Coordinates of C-alpha atoms and ligand atoms in Angstrom, one line a residue:
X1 CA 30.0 66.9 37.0
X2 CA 30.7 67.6 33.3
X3 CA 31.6 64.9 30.3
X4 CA 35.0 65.7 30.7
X5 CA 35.1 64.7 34.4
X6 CA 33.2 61.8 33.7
X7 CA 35.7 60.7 31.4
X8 CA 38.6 61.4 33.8
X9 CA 37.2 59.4 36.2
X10 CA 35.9 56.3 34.1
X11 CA 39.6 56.1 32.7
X12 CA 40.9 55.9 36.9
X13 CA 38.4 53.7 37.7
X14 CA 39.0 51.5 34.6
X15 CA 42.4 51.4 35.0
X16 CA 41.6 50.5 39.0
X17 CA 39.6 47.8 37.7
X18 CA 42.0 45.8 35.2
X19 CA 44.1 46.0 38.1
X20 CA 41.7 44.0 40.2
X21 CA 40.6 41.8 37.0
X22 CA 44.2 40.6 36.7
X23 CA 44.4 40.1 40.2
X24 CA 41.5 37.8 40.6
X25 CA 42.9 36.2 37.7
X26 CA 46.4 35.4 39.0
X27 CA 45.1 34.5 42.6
X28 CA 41.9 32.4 41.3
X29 CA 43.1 29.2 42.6
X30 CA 43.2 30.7 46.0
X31 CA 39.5 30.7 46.5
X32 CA 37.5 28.0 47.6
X33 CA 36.1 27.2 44.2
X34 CA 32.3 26.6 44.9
X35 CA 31.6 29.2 47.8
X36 CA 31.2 28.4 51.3
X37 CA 28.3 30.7 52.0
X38 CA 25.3 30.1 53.7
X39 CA 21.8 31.2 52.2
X40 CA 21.1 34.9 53.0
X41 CA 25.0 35.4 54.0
X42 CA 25.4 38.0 51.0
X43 CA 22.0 39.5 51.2
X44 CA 22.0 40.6 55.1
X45 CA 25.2 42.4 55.1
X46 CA 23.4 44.9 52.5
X47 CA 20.8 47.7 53.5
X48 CA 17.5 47.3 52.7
X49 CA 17.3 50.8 51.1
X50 CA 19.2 51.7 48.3
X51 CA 22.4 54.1 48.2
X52 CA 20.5 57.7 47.7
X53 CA 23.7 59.7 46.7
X54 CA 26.5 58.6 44.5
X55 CA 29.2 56.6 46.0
X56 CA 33.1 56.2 45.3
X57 CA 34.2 53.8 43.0
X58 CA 36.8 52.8 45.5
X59 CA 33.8 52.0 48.1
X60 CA 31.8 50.2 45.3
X61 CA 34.8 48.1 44.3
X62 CA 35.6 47.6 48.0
X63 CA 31.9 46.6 49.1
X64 CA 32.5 43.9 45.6
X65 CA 35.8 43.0 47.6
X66 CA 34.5 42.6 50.7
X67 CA 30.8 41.5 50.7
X68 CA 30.2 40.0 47.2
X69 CA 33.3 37.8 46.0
X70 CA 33.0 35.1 49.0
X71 CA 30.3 35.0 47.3
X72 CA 31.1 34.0 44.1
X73 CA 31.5 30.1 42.7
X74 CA 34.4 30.6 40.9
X75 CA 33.0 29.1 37.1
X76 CA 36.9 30.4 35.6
X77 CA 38.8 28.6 38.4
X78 CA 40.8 25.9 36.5
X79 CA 39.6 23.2 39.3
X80 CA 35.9 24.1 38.3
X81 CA 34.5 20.5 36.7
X82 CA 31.0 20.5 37.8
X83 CA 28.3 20.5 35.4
X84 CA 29.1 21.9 32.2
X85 CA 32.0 24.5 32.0
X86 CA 30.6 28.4 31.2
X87 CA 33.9 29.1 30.0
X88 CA 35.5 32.8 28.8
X89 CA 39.1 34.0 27.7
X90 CA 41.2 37.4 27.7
X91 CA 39.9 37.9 24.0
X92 CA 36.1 37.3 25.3
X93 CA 36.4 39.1 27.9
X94 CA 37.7 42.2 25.5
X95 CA 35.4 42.0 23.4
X96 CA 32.8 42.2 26.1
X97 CA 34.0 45.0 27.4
X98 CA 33.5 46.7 23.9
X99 CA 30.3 45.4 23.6
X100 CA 28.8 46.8 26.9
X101 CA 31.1 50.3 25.6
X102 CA 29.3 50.3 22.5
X103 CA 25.6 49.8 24.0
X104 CA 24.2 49.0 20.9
X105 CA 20.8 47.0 20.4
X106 CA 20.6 45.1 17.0
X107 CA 17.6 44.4 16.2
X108 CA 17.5 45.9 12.7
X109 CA 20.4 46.1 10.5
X110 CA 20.5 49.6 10.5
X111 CA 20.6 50.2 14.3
X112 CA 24.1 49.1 13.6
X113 CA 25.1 47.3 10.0
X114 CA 28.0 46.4 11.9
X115 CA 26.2 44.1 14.8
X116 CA 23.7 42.6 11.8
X117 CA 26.8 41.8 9.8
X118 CA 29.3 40.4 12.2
X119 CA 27.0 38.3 13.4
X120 CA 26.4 37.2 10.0
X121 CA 30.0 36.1 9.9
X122 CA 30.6 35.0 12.4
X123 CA 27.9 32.2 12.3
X124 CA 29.1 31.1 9.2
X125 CA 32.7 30.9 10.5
X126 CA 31.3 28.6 13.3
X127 CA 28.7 26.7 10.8
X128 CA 31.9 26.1 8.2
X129 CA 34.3 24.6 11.4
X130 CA 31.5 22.3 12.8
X131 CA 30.9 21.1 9.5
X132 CA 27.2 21.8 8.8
X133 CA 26.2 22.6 5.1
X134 CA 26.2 25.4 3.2
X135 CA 22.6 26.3 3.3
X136 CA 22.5 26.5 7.0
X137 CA 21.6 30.2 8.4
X138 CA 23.2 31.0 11.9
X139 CA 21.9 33.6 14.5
X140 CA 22.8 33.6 17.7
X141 CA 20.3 33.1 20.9
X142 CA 21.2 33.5 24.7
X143 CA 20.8 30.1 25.5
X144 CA 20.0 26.2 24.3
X145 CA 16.5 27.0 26.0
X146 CA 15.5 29.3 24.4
X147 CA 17.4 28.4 20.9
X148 CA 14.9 25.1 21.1
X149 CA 12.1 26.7 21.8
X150 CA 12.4 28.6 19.0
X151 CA 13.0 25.3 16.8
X152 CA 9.6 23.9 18.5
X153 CA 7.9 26.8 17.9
X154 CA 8.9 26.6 14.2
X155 CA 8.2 23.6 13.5
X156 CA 4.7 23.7 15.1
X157 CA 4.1 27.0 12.6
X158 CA 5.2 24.9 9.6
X159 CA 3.1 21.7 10.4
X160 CA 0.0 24.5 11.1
X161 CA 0.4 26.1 8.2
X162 CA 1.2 29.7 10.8
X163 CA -2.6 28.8 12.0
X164 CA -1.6 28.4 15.5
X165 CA 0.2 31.7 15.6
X166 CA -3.2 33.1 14.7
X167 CA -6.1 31.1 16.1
X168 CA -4.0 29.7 18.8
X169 CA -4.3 25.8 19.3
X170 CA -7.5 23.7 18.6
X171 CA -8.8 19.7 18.3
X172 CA -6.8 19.4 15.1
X173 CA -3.7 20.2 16.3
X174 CA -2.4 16.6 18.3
X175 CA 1.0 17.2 18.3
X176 CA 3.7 15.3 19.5
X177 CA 7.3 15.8 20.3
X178 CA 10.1 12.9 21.3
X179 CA 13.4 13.0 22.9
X180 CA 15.1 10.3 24.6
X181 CA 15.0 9.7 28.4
X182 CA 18.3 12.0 29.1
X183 CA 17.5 15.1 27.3
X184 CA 18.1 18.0 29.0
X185 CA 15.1 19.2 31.0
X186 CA 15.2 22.4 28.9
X187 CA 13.0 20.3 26.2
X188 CA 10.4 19.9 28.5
X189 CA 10.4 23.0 29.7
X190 CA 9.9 24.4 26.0
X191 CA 7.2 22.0 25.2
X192 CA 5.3 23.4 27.7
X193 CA 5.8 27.4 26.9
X194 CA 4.9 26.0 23.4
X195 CA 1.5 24.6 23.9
X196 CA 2.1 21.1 23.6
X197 CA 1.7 20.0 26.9
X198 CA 4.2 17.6 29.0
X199 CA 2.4 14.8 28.3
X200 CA 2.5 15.5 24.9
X201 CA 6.7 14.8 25.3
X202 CA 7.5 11.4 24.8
X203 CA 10.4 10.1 26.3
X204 CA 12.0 7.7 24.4
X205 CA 14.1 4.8 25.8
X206 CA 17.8 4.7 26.0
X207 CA 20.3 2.5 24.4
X208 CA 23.1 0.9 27.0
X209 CA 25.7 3.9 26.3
X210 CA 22.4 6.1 27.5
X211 CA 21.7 7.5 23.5
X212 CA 18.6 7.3 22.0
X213 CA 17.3 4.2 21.5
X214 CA 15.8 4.6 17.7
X215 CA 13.6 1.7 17.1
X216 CA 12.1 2.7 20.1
X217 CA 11.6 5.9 18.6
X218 CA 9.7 4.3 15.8
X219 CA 7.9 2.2 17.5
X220 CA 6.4 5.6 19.5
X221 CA 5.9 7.2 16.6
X222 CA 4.0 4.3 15.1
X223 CA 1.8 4.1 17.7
X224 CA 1.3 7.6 18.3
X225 CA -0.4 7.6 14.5
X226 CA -2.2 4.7 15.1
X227 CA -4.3 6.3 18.4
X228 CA -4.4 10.0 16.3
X229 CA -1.9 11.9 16.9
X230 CA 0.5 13.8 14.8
X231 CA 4.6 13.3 15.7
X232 CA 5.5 16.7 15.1
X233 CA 9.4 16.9 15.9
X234 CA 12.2 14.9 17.8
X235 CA 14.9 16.8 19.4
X236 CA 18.2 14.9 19.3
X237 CA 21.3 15.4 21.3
X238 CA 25.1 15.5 20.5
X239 CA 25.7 14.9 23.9
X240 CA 23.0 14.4 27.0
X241 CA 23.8 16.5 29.9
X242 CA 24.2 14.0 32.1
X243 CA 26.8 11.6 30.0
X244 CA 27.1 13.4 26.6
X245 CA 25.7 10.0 25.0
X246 CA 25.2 11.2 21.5
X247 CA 22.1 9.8 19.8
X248 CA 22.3 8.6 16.3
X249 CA 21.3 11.7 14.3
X250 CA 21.6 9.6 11.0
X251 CA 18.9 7.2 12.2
X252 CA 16.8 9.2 13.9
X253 CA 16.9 11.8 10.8
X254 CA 15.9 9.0 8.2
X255 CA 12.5 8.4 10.7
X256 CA 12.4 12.0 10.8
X257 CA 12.2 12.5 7.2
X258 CA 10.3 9.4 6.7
X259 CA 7.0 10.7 8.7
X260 CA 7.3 13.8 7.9
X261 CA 8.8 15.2 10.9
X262 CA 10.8 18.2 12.3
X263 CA 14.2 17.1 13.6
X264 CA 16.2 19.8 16.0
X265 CA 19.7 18.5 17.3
X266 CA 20.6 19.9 20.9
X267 CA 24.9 19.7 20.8
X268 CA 25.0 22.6 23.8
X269 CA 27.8 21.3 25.5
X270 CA 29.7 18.7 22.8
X271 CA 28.9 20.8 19.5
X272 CA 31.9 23.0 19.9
X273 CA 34.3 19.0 19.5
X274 CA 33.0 19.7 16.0
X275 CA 35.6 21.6 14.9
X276 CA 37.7 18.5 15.7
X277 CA 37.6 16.7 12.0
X278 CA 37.8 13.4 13.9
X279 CA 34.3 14.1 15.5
X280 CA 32.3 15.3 12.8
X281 CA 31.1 11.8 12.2
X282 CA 28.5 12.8 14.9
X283 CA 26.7 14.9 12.4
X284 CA 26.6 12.2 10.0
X285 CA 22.9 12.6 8.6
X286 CA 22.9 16.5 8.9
X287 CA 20.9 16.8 6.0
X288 CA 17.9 15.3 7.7
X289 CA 18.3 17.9 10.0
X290 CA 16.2 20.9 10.3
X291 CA 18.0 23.1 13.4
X292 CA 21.1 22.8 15.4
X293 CA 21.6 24.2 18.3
X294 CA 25.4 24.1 20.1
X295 CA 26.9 26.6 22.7
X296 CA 30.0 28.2 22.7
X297 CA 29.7 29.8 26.1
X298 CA 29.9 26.2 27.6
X299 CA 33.2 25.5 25.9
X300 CA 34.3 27.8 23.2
X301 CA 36.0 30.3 25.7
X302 CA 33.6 33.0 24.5
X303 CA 31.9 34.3 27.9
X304 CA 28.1 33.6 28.9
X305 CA 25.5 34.1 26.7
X306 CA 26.2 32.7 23.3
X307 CA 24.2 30.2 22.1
X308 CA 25.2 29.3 18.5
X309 CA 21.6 28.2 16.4
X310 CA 21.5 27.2 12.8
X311 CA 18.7 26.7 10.8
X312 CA 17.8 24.8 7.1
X313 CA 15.0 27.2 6.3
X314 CA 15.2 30.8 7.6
X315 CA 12.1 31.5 5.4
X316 CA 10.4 29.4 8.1
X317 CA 11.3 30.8 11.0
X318 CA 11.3 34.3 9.9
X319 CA 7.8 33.6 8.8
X320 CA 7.2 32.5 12.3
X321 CA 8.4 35.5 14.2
X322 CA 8.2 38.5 11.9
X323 CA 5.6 41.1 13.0
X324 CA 6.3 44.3 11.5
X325 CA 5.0 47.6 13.4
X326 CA 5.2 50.8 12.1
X327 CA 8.1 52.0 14.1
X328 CA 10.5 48.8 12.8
X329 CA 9.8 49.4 9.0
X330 CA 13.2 50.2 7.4
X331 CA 13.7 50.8 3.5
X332 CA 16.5 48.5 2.9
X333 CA 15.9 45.2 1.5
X334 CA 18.4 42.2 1.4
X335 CA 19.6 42.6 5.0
X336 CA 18.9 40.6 7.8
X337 CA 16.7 42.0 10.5
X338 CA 17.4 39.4 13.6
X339 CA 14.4 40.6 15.5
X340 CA 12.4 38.2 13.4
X341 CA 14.9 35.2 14.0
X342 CA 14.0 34.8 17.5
X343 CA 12.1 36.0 20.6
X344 CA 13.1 39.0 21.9
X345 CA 13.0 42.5 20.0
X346 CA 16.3 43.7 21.8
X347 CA 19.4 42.1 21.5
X348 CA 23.1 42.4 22.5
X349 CA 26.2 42.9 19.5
X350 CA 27.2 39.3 21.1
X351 CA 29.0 38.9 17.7
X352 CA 32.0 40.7 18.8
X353 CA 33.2 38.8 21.7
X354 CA 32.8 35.8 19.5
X355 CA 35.1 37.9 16.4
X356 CA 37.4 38.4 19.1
X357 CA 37.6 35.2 20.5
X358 CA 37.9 33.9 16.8
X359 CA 40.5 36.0 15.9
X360 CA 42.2 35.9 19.6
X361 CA 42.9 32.1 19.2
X362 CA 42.5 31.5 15.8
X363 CA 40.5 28.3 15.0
X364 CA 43.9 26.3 15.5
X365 CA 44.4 27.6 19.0
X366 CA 40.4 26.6 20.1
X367 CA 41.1 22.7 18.5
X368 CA 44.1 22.9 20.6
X369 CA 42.5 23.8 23.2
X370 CA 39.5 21.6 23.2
X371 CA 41.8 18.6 22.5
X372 CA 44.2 19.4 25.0
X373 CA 41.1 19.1 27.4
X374 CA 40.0 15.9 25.9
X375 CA 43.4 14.4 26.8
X376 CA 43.1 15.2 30.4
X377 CA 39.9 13.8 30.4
X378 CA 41.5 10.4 28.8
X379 CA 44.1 10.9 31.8
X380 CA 41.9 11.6 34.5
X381 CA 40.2 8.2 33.1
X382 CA 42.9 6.1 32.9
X383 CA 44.1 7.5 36.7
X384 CA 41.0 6.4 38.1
X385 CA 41.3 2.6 36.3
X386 CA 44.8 2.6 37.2
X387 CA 46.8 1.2 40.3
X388 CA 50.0 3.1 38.5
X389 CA 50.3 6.1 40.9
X390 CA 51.4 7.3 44.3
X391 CA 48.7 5.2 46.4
X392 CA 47.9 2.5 47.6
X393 CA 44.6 0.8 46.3
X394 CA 43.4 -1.5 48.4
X395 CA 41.8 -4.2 46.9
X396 CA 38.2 -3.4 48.3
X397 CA 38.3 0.5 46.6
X398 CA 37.2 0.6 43.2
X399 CA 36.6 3.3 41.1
X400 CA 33.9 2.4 38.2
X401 CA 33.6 4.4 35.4
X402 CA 29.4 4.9 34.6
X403 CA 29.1 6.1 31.3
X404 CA 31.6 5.8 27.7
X405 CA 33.8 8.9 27.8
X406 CA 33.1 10.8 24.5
X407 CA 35.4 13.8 25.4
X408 CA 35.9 15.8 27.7
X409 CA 33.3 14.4 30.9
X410 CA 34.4 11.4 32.6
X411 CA 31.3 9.8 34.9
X412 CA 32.6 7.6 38.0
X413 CA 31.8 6.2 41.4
X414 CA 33.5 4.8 43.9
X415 CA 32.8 1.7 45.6
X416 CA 34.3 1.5 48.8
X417 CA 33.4 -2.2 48.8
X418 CA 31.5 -4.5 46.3
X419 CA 29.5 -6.1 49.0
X420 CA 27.7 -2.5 50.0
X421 CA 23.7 -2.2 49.0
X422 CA 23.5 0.1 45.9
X423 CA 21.9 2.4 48.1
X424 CA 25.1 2.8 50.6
X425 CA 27.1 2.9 47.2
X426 CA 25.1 5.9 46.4
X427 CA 25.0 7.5 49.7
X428 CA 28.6 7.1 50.0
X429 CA 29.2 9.0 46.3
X430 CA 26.9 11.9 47.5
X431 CA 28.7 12.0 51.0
X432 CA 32.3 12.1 48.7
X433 CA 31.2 15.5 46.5
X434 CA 29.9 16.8 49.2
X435 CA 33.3 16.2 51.2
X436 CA 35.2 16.9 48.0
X437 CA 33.2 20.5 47.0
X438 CA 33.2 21.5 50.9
X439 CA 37.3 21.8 50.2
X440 CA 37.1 24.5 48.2
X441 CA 39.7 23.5 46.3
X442 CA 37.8 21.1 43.6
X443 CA 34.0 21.8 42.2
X444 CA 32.2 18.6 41.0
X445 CA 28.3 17.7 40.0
X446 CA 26.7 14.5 40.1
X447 CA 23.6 13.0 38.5
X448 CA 21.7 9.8 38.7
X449 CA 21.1 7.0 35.9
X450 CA 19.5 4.1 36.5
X451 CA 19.2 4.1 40.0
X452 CA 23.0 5.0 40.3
X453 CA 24.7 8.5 41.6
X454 CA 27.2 9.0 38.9
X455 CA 30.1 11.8 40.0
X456 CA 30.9 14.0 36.7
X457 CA 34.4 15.4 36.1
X458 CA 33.5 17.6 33.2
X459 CA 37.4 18.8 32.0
X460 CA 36.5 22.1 30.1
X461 CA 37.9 25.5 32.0
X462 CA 40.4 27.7 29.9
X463 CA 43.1 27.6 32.3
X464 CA 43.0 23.6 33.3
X465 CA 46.3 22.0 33.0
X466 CA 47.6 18.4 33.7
X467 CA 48.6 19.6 37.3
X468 CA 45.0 20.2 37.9
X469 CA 44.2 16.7 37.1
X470 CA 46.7 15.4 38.9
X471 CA 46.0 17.5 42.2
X472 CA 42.2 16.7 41.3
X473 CA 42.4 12.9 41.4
X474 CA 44.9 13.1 44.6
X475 CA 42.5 15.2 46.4
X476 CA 39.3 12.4 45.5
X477 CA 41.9 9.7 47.1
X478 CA 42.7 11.2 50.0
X479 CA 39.7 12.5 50.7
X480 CA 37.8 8.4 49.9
X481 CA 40.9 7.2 52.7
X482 CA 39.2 9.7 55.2
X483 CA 35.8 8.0 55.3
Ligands
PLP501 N1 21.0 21.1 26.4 C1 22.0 20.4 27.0 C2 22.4 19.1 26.4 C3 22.6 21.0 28.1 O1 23.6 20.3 28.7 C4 22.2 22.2 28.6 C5 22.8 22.8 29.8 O2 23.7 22.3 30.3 C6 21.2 22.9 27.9 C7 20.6 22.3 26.8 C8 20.6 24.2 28.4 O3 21.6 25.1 28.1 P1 21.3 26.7 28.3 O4 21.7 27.0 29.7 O5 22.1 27.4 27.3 O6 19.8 26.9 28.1

C-alpha cells in the first residue's frame, strides 16, 4: 500500500460513508429510540481476539450495520427527551469531521495558532450572546465536571495562597463548599477529587420551585464560621438537573462577596437560553460571579464534548495550573497557552465545530431554534393540563405538572386516581416510562423530589417538531389507557 492508494481508498470509503450518514439520518425515527438490548448482547457477537490482518471497509461498516447500531440509543432521534439533550447539527458534524482530519493537539499556541485563536473567538462570541461581561475569559473544557472542578480547584489555590498545590492540605485549611440540595451530583463528585471531602459539601435547602433557598445559605455559612471553618465557594445553578430551578445568582453572589467567598455558576443545560435577551435576567448579579460554566453540547447543536467555561480572573487559574517543563517553553509572549487553563495537557481544536456551528446557523437561527423548542415545551404543557384534544379524560386521570417549567423541560406525573398511596402513584409513573421507553418510539428520564417520581420531557433535539409532540403526548395516553 502506498499514500496514493491510501488516498483512493479513504475518498471510496468516505464517500460510502456519507452515504450511510445520510441514511441513518433520513431513517432515524425508524429505530427504537432507546435500544432494546440486553446487557452483553453487543459484546458476545464479537471475538475475543482482535482482527490480526486488515479488514474491508465494506466488512467494518457492515459489522457497524449489523452488530453495533441495535445497539445504539439514538441521542439525535427527534423523540429523544430523556435527560438532557447531547445535541449536534450538519454544521457540527462538519466541522468535526475537519477536526479529527486535521489531528491537531493545542496545547500551545504554536502547535497550531489557528486552534489557540479560534478558540479564543469563539468563547467570546458565546460570552458576548449569553451576556456575561467583558472581562470574562472563555476556554473550553469537555464537560461541566470537569469545568467545576477546575473552578473548585481555583478557588481553593486562591483562598491558600497556591500553598495547597505545594504542601498539599493541612489543619489550617477547613474548607467548605455549598450548593443547594438539587445540584448536579457532579459537584460532589469534584469536591471529593479536590480534597475537601463529601462532608465538607453542604447541601443547602431548597426553596418551593426547588432553587436555592439563600437565607438558608447564610444561615450555613454563619454557622460554619462560628464552629471554625472557612466557607470557601458556593456553586450555583442556572438550572438543576432535575427541574432546571434556577437559584438566585444575585443573592447568593451578594453573600458570596460579603464573606469573602468564591462563587461558580453551573448553567450546563439552561446557559445556552442566554442568548435569548428575555432570559438574561438569570444572570442578574454576574458581577459577583467568579466562573461560569454552561454547555453547548447539551443544547447548542454543536456535537459532544463542549463545555463552554468562563472565568473573572484568568491570572488565577493560570496561576493554578501552569507548570512549565522544558519541552513546553515557547518564545512567544502574549498568546494564550490553554494547557495552563485546565487539566489535561492534550486537547482537541473543539473550536472549529463550534465556528461552524456559529456560522452554520448564525446566532439568529440557534435563538430560533432554542425558542422554537421552548414553545413545544409550553405545548406539550398545556396538552397535558388540557381536556382540548382527541381523548377522553376521564375524570379520575390527571396529569400534574411537578416542577415550574422554565424552558424547555416539562416535569409531570400521572395520577391514575387521587385516592392511590403516593407510593402506588410512584410505582405507577415508573411502570409508565418504563412502558413508554420499551416502545421504542419515545425516550424519557425520570427523577425523584420529595418523595415523588417526577417523569421529565426535556424538548431539546435538533430535528424535534410539533408532530413529535403531538405523537409524544398521544403515545403517553394511550399507553396510561392500557394499564
Ligand atoms: N451540571 C448540570 C446542571 C447538569 O445537568 C449536568 C448534566 O446533565 C452536569 C452538570 C454534568 O455535565 P457534564 O456531563 O458535561 O459533566
Amino acid at each position: 500500500m502506498n499514500k496514493s492508494q491510501d488516498i483512493a481508498d479513504f475518498k471510496k470509503n468516505a464517500l460510502q460513508l456519507i452515504d450511510y450518514i445520510i441514511n441513518y439520518y433520513e431513517n432515524i425515527e425508524s429505530y427504537p429510540v432507546k435500544s432494546q438490548l440486553k446487557p452483553n448482547d453487543i459484546y458476545n457477537r464479537f471475538e475475543a481476539a482482535p482482527p490480526l490482518e486488515a479488514r474491508s471497509f465494506e466488512d467494518i461498516l457492515s459489522d457497524f450495520d449489523n452488530k453495533i447500531l441495535d445497539g445504539i440509543t439514538h441521542w439525535q432521534s427527534p423523540n429523544f427527551f430523556a435527560y438532557f439533550n447531547a445535541n449536534s447539527s450538519f454544521p457540527s458534524l462538519l466541522g468535526e469531521f475537519l477536526t479529527a482530519s486535521l489531528g491537531v493537539n493545542s496545547f500551545l499556541w504554536e502547535n497550531s495558532p489557528a486552534a489557540t485563536e479560534l478558540e479564543q473567538l469563539v468563547m467570546e462570541w458565546l460570552r458576548d450572546s449569553i451576556g456575561l461581561p467583558k472581562y470574562f475569559s472563555g476556554v473550553i473544557q469537555d464537560s461541566a465536571s470537569t469545568a467545576t472542578l477546575v473552578s473548585l480547584l481555583t478557588a481553593r489555590e486562591k483562598y491558600s495562597n497556591f500553598e495547597i498545590n505545594k504542601n498539599g492540605f493541612d489543619e489550617r485549611y477547613k474548607f467548605r463548599i455549598y450548593c443547594s440540595n438539587e445540584a448536579h451530583s457532579s459537584i460532589e463528585k469534584d469536591v471529593r477529587i479536590a480534597g475537601f471531602g463529601s462532608n465538607n459539601l453542604i447541601k443547602i435547602l431548597l426553596n418551593s420551585d426547588y432553587s436555592m433557598d439563600y437565607f438558608d445559605l447564610e444561615k450555613k455559612i454563619k454557622a460554619d464560621i462560628e464552629n471554625g471553618f472557612r466557607p470557601l465557594a458556593v456553586v450555583s445553578a442556572i438550572g438543576t438537573t432535575g427541574t432546571t430551578a434556577i437559584d438566585n445568582i444575585n443573592e447568593i453572589g451578594k453573600i458570596c462577596h460579603k464573606y469573602d467567598m468564591w462563587h461558580h455558576i453551573d448553567a450546563a443545560h439552561l446557559g445556552s437560553a442566554l442568548i435569548l435577551d428575555e432570559y438574561k435576567h438569570w444572570i442578574d448579579g454576574i458581577e459577583y460571579c467568579d466562573t461560569f460554566v454552561f454547555n453547548p453540547h447539551k443544547w447548542m447543536f454543536t456535537n459532544f464534548d463542549f463545555s463552554a467555561y468562563f472565568v473573572k480572573d484568568k491570572d488565577i487559574l493560570i496561576k493554578t495550573f501552569d507548570i512549565l517543563p522544558e519541552y513546553l517553553k515557547i518564545n512567544i509572549d502574549n498568546v494564550n497557552n490553554y494547557k495552563d487553563w485546565g487539566i489535561q495537557l492534550g486537547r482537541r481544536f473543539r473550536a472549529l465545530k463550534m465556528w461552524f456551528v456559529i456560522n452554520g446557523f448564525g446566532m439568529n437561527g440557534l435563538r430560533e431554534k432554542i425558542r422554537y423548542h421552548i414553545n413545544l415545551a409550553e405545548k406539550f404543557e398545556k396538552l397535558l393540563q388540557s381536556t382540548d384534544h382527541q381523548y377522553l379524560i376521564p375524570p379520575k386521570d390527571i396529569f400534574e405538572i411537578m416542577a415550574p417549567r422554565v424552558a424547555n423541560l416539562v416535569c409531570f406525573r400521572w395520577v391514575a386516581d387521587p385516592n392511590l398511596t403516593n407510593a402506588n402513584i410512584n410505582e405507577l409513573n415508573i411502570k409508565l416510562v418504563d412502558k413508554l421507553n420499551a416502545t421504542g418510539k419515545i425516550f424519557l428520564s425520570k427523577t425523584k423530589i420529595n418523595d415523588n417520581i417526577i417523569i421529565r420531557m426535556n424538548i431539546g433535539q435538533t430535528f424535534t417538531e410539533d408532530r413529535h409532540i403531538n405523537e409524544a403526548f398521544n403515545l403517553i395516553y394511550s399507553t396510561i389507557m392500557t394499564f
